[in-house]
Short mmCIF file of C-alpha atoms in Angstrom, two decimals:
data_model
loop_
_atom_site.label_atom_id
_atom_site.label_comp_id
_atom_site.label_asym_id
_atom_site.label_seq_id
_atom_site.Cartn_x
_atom_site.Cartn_y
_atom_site.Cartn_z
CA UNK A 1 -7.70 26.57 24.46
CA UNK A 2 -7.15 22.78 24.98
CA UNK A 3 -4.37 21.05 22.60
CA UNK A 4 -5.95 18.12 21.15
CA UNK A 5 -5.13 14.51 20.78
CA UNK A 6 -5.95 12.54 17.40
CA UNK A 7 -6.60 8.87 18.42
CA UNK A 8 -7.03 6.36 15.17
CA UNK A 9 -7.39 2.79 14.69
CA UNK A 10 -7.80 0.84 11.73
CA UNK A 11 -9.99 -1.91 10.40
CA UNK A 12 -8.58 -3.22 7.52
CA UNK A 13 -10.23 -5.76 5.13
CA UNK A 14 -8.07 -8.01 2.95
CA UNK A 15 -9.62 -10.27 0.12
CA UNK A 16 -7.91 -13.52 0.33
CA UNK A 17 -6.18 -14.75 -2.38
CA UNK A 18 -7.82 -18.16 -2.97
CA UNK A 19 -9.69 -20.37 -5.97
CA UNK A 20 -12.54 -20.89 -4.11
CA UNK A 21 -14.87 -18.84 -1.61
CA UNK A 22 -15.12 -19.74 1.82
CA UNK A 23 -17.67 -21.84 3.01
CA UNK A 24 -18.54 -23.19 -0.55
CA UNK A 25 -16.73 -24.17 -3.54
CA UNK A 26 -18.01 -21.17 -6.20
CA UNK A 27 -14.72 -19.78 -8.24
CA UNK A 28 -13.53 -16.67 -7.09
CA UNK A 29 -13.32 -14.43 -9.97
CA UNK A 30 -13.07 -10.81 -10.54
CA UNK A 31 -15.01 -8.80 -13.53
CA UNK A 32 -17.32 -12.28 -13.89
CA UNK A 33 -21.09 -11.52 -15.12
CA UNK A 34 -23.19 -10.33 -11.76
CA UNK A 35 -24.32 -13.22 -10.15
CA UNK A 36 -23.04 -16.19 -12.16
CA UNK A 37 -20.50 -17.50 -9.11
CA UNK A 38 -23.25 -18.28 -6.72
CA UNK A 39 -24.45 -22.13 -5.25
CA UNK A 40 -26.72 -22.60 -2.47
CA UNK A 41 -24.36 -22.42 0.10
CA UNK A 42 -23.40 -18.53 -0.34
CA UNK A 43 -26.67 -17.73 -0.98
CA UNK A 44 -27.91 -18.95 2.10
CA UNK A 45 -30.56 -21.98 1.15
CA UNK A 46 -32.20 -23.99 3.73
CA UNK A 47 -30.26 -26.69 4.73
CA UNK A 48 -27.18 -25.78 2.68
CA UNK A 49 -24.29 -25.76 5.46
CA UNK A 50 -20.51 -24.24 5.19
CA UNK A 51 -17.10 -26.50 4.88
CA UNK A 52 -14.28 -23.94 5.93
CA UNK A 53 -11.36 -22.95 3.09
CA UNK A 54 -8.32 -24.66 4.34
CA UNK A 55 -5.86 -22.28 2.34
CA UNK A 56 -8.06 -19.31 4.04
CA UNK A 57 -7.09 -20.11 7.11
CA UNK A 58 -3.20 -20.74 6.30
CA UNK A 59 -3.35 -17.55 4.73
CA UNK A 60 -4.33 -15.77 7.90
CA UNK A 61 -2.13 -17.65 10.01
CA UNK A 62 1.03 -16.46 7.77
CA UNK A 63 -0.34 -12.58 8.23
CA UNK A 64 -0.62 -13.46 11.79
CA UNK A 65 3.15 -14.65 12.01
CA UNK A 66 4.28 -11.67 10.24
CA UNK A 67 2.63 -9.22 12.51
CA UNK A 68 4.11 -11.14 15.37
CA UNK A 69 0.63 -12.01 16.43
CA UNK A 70 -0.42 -15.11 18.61
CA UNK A 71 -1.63 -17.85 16.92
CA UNK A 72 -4.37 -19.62 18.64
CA UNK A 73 -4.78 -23.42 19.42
CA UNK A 74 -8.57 -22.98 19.56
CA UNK A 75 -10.35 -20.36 17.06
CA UNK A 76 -14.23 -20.32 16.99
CA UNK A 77 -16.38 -19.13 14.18
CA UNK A 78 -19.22 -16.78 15.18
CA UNK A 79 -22.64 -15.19 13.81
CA UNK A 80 -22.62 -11.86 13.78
CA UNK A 81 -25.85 -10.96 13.24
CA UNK A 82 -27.10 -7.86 11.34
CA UNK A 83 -29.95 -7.57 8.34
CA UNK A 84 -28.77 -5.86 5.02
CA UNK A 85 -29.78 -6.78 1.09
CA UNK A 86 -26.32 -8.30 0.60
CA UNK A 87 -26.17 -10.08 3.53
CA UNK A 88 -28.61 -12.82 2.00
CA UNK A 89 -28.36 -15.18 5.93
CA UNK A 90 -29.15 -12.53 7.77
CA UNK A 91 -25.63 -13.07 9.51
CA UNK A 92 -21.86 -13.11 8.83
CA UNK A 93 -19.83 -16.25 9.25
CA UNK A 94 -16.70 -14.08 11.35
CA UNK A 95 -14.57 -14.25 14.81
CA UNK A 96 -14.31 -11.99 17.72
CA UNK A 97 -14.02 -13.41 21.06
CA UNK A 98 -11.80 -16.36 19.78
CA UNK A 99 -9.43 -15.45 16.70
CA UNK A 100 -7.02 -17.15 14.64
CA UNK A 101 -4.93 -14.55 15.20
CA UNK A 102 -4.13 -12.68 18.85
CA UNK A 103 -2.70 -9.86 19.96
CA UNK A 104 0.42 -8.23 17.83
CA UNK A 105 2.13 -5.28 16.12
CA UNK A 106 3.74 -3.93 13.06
CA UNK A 107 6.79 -1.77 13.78
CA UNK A 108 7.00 0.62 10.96
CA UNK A 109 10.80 1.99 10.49
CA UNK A 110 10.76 6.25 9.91
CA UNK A 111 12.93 8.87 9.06
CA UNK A 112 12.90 9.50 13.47
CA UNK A 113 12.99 5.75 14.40
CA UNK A 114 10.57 2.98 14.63
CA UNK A 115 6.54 3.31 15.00
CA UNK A 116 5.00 0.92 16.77
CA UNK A 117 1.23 -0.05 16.20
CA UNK A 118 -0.32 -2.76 17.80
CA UNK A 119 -3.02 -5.25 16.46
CA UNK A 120 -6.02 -5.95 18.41
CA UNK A 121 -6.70 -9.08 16.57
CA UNK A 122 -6.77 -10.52 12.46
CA UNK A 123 -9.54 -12.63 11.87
CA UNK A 124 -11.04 -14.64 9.18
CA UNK A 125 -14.85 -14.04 7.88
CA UNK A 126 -16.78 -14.13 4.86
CA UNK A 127 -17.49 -10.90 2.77
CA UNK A 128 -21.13 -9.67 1.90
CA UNK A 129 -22.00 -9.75 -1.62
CA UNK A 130 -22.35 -6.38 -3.67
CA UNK A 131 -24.48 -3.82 -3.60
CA UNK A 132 -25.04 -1.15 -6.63
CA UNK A 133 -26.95 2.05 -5.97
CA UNK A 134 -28.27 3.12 -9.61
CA UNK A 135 -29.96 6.14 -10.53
CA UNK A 136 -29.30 9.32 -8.99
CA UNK A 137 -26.03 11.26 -8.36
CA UNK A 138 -24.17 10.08 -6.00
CA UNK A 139 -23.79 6.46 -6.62
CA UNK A 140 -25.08 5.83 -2.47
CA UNK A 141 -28.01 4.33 -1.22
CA UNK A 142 -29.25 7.91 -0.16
CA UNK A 143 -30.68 9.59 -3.65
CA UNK A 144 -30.51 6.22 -5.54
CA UNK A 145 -33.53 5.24 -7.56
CA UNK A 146 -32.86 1.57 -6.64
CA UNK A 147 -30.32 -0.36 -5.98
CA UNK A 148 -29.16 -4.36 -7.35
CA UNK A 149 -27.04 -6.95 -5.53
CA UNK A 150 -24.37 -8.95 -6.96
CA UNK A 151 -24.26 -12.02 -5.23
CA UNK A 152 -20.69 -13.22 -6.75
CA UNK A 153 -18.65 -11.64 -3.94
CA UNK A 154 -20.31 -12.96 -1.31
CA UNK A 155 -18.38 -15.37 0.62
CA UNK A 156 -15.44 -14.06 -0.21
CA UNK A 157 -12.85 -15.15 2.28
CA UNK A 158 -11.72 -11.93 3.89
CA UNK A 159 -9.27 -10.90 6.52
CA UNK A 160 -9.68 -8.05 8.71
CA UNK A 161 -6.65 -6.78 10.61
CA UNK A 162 -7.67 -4.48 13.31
CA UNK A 163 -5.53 -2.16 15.26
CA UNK A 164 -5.26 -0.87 18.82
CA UNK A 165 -5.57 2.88 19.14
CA UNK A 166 -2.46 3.90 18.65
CA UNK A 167 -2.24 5.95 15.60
CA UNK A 168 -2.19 9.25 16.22
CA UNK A 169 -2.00 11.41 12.65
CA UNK A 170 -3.21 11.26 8.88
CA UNK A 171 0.33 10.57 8.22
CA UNK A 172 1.06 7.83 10.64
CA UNK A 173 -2.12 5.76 9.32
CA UNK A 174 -0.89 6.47 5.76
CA UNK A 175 2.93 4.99 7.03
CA UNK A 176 0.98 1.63 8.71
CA UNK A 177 -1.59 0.74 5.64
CA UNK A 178 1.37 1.03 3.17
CA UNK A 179 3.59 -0.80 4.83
CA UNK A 180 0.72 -3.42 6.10
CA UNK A 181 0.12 -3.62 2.34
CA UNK A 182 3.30 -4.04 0.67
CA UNK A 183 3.63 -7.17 3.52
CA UNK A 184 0.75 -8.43 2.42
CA UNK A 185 1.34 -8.43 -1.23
CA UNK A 186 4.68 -10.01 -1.08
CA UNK A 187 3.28 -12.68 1.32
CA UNK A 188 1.19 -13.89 -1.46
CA UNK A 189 -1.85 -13.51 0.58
CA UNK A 190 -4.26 -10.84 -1.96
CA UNK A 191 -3.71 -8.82 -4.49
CA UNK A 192 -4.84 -5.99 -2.46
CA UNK A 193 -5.44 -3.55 -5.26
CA UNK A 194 -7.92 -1.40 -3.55
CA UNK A 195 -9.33 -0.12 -7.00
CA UNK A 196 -10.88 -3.36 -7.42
CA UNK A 197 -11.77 -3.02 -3.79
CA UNK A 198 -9.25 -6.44 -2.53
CA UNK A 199 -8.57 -3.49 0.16
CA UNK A 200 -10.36 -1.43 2.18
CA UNK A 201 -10.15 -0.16 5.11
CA UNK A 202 -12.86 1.75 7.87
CA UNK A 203 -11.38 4.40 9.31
CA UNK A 204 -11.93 4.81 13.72
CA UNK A 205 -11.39 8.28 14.49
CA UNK A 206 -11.82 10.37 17.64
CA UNK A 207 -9.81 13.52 19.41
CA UNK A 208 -9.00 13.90 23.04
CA UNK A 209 -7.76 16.94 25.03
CA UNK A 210 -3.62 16.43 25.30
CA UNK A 211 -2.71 14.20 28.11
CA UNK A 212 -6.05 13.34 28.53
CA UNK A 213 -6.48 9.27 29.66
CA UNK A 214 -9.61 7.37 27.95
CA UNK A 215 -11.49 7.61 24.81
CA UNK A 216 -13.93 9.91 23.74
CA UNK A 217 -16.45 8.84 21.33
CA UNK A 218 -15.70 8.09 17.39
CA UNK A 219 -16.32 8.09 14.17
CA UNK A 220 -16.23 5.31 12.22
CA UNK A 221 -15.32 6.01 8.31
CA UNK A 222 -17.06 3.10 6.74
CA UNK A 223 -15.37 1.45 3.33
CA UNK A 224 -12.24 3.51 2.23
CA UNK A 225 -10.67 2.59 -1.25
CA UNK A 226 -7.80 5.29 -1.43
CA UNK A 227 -4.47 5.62 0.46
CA UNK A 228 -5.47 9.79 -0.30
CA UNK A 229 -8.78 9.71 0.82
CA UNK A 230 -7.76 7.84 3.85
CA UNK A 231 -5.96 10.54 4.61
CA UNK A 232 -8.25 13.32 3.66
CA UNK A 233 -11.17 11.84 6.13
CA UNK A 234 -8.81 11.52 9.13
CA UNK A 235 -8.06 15.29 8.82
CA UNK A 236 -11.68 16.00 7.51
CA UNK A 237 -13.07 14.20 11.56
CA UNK A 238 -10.01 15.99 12.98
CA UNK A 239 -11.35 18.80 11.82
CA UNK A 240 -14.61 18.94 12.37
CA UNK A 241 -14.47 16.96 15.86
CA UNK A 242 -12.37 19.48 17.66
CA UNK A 243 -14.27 22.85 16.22
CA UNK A 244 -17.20 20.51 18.14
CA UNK A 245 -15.41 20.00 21.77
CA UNK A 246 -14.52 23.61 21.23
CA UNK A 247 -17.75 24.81 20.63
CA UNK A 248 -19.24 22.90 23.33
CA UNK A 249 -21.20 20.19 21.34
CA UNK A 250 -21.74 16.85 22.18
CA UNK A 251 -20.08 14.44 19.51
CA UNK A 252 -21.73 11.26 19.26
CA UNK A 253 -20.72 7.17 18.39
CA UNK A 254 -21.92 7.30 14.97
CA UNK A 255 -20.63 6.06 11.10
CA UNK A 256 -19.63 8.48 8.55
CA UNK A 257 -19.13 8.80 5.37
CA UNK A 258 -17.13 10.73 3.33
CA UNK A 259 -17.36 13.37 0.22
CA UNK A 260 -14.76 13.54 -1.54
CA UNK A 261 -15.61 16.51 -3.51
CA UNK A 262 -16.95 18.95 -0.33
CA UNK A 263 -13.89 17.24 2.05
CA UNK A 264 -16.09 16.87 4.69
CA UNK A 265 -18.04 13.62 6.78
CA UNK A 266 -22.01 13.19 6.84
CA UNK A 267 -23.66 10.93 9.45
CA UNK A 268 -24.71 7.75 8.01
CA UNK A 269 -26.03 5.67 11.59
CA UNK A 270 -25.12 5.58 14.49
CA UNK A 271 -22.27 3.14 15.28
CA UNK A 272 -23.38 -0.31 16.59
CA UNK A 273 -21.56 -2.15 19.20
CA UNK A 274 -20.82 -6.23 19.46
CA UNK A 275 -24.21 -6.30 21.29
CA UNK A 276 -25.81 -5.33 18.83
CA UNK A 277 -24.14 -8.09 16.85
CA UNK A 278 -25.52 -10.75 19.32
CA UNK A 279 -22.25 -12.56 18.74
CA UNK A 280 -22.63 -16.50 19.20
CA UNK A 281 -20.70 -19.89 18.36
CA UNK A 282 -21.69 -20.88 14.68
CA UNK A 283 -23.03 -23.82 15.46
CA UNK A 284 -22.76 -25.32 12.06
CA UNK A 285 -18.58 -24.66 12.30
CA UNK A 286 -16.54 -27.24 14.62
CA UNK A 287 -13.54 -24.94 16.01
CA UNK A 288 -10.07 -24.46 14.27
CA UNK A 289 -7.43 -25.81 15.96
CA UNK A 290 -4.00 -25.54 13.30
CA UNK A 291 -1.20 -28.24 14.09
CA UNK A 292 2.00 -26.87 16.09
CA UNK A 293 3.43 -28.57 12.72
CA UNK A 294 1.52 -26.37 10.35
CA UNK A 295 2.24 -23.13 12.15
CA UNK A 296 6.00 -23.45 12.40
CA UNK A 297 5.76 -24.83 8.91
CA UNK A 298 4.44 -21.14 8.11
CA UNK A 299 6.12 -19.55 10.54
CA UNK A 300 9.76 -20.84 8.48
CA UNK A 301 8.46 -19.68 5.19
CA UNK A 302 8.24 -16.49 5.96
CA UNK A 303 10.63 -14.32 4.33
CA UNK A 304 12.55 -10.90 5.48
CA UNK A 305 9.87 -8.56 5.66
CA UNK A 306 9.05 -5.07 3.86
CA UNK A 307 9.89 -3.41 7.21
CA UNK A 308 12.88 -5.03 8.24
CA UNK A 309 14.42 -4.37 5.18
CA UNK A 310 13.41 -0.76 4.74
CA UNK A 311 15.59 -0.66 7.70
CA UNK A 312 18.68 -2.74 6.63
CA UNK A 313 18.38 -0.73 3.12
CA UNK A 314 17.96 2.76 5.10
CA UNK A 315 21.23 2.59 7.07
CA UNK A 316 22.67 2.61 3.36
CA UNK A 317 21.22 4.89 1.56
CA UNK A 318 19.04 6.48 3.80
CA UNK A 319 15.63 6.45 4.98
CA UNK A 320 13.46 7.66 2.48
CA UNK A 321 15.16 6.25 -0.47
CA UNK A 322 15.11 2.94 1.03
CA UNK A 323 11.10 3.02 1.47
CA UNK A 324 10.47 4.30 -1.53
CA UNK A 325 12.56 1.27 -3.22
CA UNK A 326 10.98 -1.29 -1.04
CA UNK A 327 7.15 0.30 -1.43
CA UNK A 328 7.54 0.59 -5.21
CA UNK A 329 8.48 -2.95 -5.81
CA UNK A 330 11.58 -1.83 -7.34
CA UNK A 331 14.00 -3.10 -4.68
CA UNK A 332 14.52 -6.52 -6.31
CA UNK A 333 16.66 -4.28 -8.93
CA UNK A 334 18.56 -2.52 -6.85
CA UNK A 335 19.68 -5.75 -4.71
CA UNK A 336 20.53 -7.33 -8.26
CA UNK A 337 23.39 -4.10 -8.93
CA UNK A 338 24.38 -4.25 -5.21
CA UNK A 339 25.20 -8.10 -6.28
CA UNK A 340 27.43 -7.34 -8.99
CA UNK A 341 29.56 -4.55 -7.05
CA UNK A 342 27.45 -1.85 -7.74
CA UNK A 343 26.58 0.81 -4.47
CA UNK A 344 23.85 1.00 -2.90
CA UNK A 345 23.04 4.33 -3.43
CA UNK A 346 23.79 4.23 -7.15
CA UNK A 347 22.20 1.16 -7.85
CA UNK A 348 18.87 2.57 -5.99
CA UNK A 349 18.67 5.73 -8.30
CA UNK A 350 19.09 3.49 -10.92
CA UNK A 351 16.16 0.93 -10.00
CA UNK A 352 14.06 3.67 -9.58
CA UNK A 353 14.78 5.54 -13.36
CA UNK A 354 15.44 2.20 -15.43
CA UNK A 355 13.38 0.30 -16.50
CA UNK A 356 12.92 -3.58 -15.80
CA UNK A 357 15.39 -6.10 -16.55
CA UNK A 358 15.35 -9.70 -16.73
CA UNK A 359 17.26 -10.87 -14.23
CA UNK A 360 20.18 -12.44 -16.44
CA UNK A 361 21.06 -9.03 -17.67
CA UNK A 362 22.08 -7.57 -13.72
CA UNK A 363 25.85 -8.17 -14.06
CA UNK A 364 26.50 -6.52 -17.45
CA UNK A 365 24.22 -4.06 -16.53
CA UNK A 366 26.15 -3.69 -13.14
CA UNK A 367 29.28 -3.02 -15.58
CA UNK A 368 27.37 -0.59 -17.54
CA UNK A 369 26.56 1.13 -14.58
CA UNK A 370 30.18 1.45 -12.86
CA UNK A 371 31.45 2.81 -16.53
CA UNK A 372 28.56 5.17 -17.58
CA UNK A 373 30.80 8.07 -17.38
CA UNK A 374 33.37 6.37 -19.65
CA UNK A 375 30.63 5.67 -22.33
CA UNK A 376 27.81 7.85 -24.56
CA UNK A 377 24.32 8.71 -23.18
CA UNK A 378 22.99 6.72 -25.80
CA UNK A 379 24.82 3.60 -24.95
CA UNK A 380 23.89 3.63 -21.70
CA UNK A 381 20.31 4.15 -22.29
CA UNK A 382 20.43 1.28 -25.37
CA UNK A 383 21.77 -1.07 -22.67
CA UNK A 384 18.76 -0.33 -20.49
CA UNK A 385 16.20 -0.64 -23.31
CA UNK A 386 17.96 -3.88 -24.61
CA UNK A 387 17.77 -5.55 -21.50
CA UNK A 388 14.36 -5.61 -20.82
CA UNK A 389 13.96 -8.39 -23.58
CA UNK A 390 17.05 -9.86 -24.36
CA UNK A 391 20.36 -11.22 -23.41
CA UNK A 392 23.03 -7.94 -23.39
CA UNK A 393 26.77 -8.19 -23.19
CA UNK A 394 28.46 -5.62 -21.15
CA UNK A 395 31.33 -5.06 -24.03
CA UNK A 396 28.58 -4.56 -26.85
CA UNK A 397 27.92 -0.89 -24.88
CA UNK A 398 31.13 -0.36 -23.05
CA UNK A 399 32.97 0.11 -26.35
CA UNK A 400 30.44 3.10 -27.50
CA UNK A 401 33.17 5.70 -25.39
CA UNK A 402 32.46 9.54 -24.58
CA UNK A 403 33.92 12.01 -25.88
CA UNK A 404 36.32 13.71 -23.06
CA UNK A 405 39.08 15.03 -24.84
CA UNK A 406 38.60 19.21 -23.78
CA UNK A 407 40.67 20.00 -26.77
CA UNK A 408 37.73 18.22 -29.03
CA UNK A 409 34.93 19.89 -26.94
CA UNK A 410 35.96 23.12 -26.42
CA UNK A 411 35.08 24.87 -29.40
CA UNK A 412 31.47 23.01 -29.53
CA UNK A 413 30.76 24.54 -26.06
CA UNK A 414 32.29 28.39 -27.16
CA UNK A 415 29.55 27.75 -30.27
CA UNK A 416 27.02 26.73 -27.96
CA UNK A 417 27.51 29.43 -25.74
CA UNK A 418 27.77 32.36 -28.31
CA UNK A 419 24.35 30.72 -29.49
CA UNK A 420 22.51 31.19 -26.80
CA UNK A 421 23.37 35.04 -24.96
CA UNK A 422 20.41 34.94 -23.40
CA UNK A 423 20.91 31.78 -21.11
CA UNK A 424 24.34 33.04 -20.90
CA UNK A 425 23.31 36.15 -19.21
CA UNK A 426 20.44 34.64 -16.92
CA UNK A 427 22.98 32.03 -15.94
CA UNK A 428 25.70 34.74 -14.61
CA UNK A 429 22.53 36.89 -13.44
CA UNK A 430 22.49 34.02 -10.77
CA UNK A 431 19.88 31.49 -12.13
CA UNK A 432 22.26 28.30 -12.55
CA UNK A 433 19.34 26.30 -13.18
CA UNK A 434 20.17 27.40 -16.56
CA UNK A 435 23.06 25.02 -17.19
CA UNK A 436 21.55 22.22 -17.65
CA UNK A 437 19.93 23.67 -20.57
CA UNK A 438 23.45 24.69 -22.03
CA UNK A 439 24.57 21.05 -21.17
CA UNK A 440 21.33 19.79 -23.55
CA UNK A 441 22.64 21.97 -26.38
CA UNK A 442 26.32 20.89 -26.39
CA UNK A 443 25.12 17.03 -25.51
CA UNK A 444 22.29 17.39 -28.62
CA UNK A 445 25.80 19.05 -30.96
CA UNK A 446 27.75 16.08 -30.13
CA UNK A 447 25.15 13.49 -30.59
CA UNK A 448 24.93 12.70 -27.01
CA UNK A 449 28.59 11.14 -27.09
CA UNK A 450 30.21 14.11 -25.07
CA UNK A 451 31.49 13.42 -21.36
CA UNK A 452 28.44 15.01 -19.31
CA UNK A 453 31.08 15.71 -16.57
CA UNK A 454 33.50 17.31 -19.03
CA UNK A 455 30.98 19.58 -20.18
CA UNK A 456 29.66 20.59 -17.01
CA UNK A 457 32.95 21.48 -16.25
CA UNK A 458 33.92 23.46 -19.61
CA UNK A 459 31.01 25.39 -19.27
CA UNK A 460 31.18 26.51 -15.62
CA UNK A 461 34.76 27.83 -15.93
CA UNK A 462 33.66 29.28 -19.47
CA UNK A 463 30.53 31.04 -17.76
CA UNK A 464 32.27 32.09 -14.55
CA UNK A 465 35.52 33.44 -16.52
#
């Protein structure tokens, strides 16, 4: 039996984040009334002709720089041609041969060294408007009674970022959208929430026999919304693409879609190629051709990246520590301890537990930190809480001291642990877990002002004795 091959690439659309649309000047604005941000241009009157979004097309050159892409002297527009209900022209304003942005990559750092995946192109287009499938179960065109259009999002500005085929696993295309996110976001270039569907991605799959050179044909996963369900339809084609090469059936160019609920694909067409796009020169669009000065401009305003510092972070505290700080936004917390002579490793466990701070508050909170052993639970938790909303002085919580004195402690623990025979007997039974239960009971007797360490200690020679 053959070993097979995953082979994935990635189509990712970003909503740009912009006032205006971008050919027109309609207000972009999410949750408005259906069809109240439309003019003649984006609905596609005669004789109503585009004027390109100047912070669009900055936007896309920043991505560009910070996927090490080339950034071209001479970008075209293009139609691409193709008849749908929200598609009120009859064609998309987009690229192809002759994008902004050129061939690059995103290295992704990992736990086993650095992923590299490498981008075909990221070009700048217009987005279709809305359409909403009503009646029926499914919320799809197929079973709907009928279906409206919401004109508002069309002419969205929209970036797609597309990727050479070189993902190979549900986890690796997981690794590159999160990361290709996070960039995004901090770049100021969308919101990307992809609840409110900023950012979506279709999914390319296909499988080959191990070692096998070439492509066979794919799937395309039209429209994904969810890092999970991402991940669920790459293993779903997996799936159901090699039990087809292995029963000898011919698997054909087509796009899917997936369900969710039965975790499997259904065809939806088959999959059309740029022919069938009739790609040509917008001929209402002169070409872009961005300054030397602009780019460089953009190119110096770009900060350290997501990845980069997942890396620098990593080599501190580890690898998946350091993603998980960098992916959950909660970094910036972390880096304000670190300031203020605080570890790295501490102060990530304590970005990722406290709560936010203003930024004023790092350096007694640093202090806080280094002395939490010296002070009460409840000090340390007040400083926290405090912070969030107003100026805090380290010495206002450094003076609320544990208790550590054994000779003050000892008989609350002998209480606590003639209390509670039961624990006593699963702990010495082998179940340690147990402890921190016992540590609760003496910590809840002493108010919470008892030296967790002390305690810890008291009971474990108490228990083992």
């Amino acid at each position: 039996m053959a070993e097979w091959e995953p082979v994935i690439g990635l189509e990712v659309h970003v909503h740009l984040k912009t006032r205006t649309k971008m050919f027109c000047r309609c207000a972009l604005e999410y949750g408005a009334a259906e069809n109240t941000r439309t003019c003649p241009i984006c609905l596609a009157h005669p004789g109503a002709l585009p004027i390109p979004n100047g912070k669009a097309i900055e936007l896309t050159i920043l991505l560009g720089l910070a996927l090490d892409c080339e950034i071209a002297d001479h970008a075209v527009f293009a139609r691409k041609n193709y008849f749908y209900p929200d598609l009120p022209k009859g064609y998309q304003i987009s690229q192809y041969e002759q994008p902004l942005c050129g061939p690059g990559r995103l290295v992704i750092p990992t736990a086993d060294g650095d992923e590299t995946v490498g981008i075909t192109r990221a070009h700048l287009e217009e987005d279709a408007a809305k359409t909403v499938h009503a009646g029926g179960a499914t919320g799809r065109s197929v079973g709907a009674d009928y279906s409206l259009v919401d004109f508002n999002r069309g002419g969205t500005p929209l970036l797609e970022i597309v990727t050479e085929p070189d993902i190979r696993s549900a986890d690796e295309a997981d690794r590159f959208i999160r990361l290709l996110r996070q960039t995004i976001v901090e770049l100021g270039i969308s919101d990307a929430e992809m609840e409110k569907g900023t950012l979506r991605a279709d999914v390319n799959v296909s499988v080959r026999a191990r070692g096998e050179e070439g492509y066979r044909p794919r799937w395309e996963i039209k429209n994904m919304n969810s890092f999970t369900f991402i991940r669920r339809a790459i293993d779903a084609a997996i799936r159901q693409q090699t039990a087809a090469h292995e029963a000898g059936e011919t698997v054909v160019q087509s796009t899917y879609d997936y369900d969710a609920d039965t975790d499997t694909l259904t065809v939806h067409r088959s999959k059309e190629e740029a022919d069938d796009y009739r790609y040509f020169p917008e001929p209402d669009l002169v070409p872009v051709e961005p300054p030397a000065e602009l780019v460089e401009r953009l190119r110096a305003a770009l900060p350290e990246l997501p990845g980069a510092r997942i890396a620098r972070i990593g080599a501190e505290i580890g690898h998946a520590p350091a993603e998980e700080l960098v992916m959950t936004g909660n970094e910036w917390k972390a880096a304000a301890l670190v300031e203020h002579g605080v570890a790295w490793a501490i102060a990530a466990a304590v970005a990722m537990n406290e709560p936010d701070f203003l930024p004023e508050n790092a350096a007694p909170l640093a202090e806080v930190v280094k002395q939490r052993d010296a002070i009460t639970r409840d000090a340390y938790t007040d400083a926290f809480a405090a912070a969030t909303s107003r100026a805090i002085s380290a010495d206002e919580f450094l003076s609320q001291t544990a208790v550590s004195d054994e000779s003050e402690l000892d008989p609350i623990v002998d209480a606590v642990l003639a209390a509670n025979p039961d624990q006593v007997a699963t702990y010495r039974g082998g179940k340690e877990g147990v402890l921190g239960f016992l540590v609760g009971q003496v910590m809840k007797e002493t108010q919470g002002k008892a030296d967790p360490k002390v305690v810890n200690r008291l009971l474990r020679e108490k228990l083992q004795a």
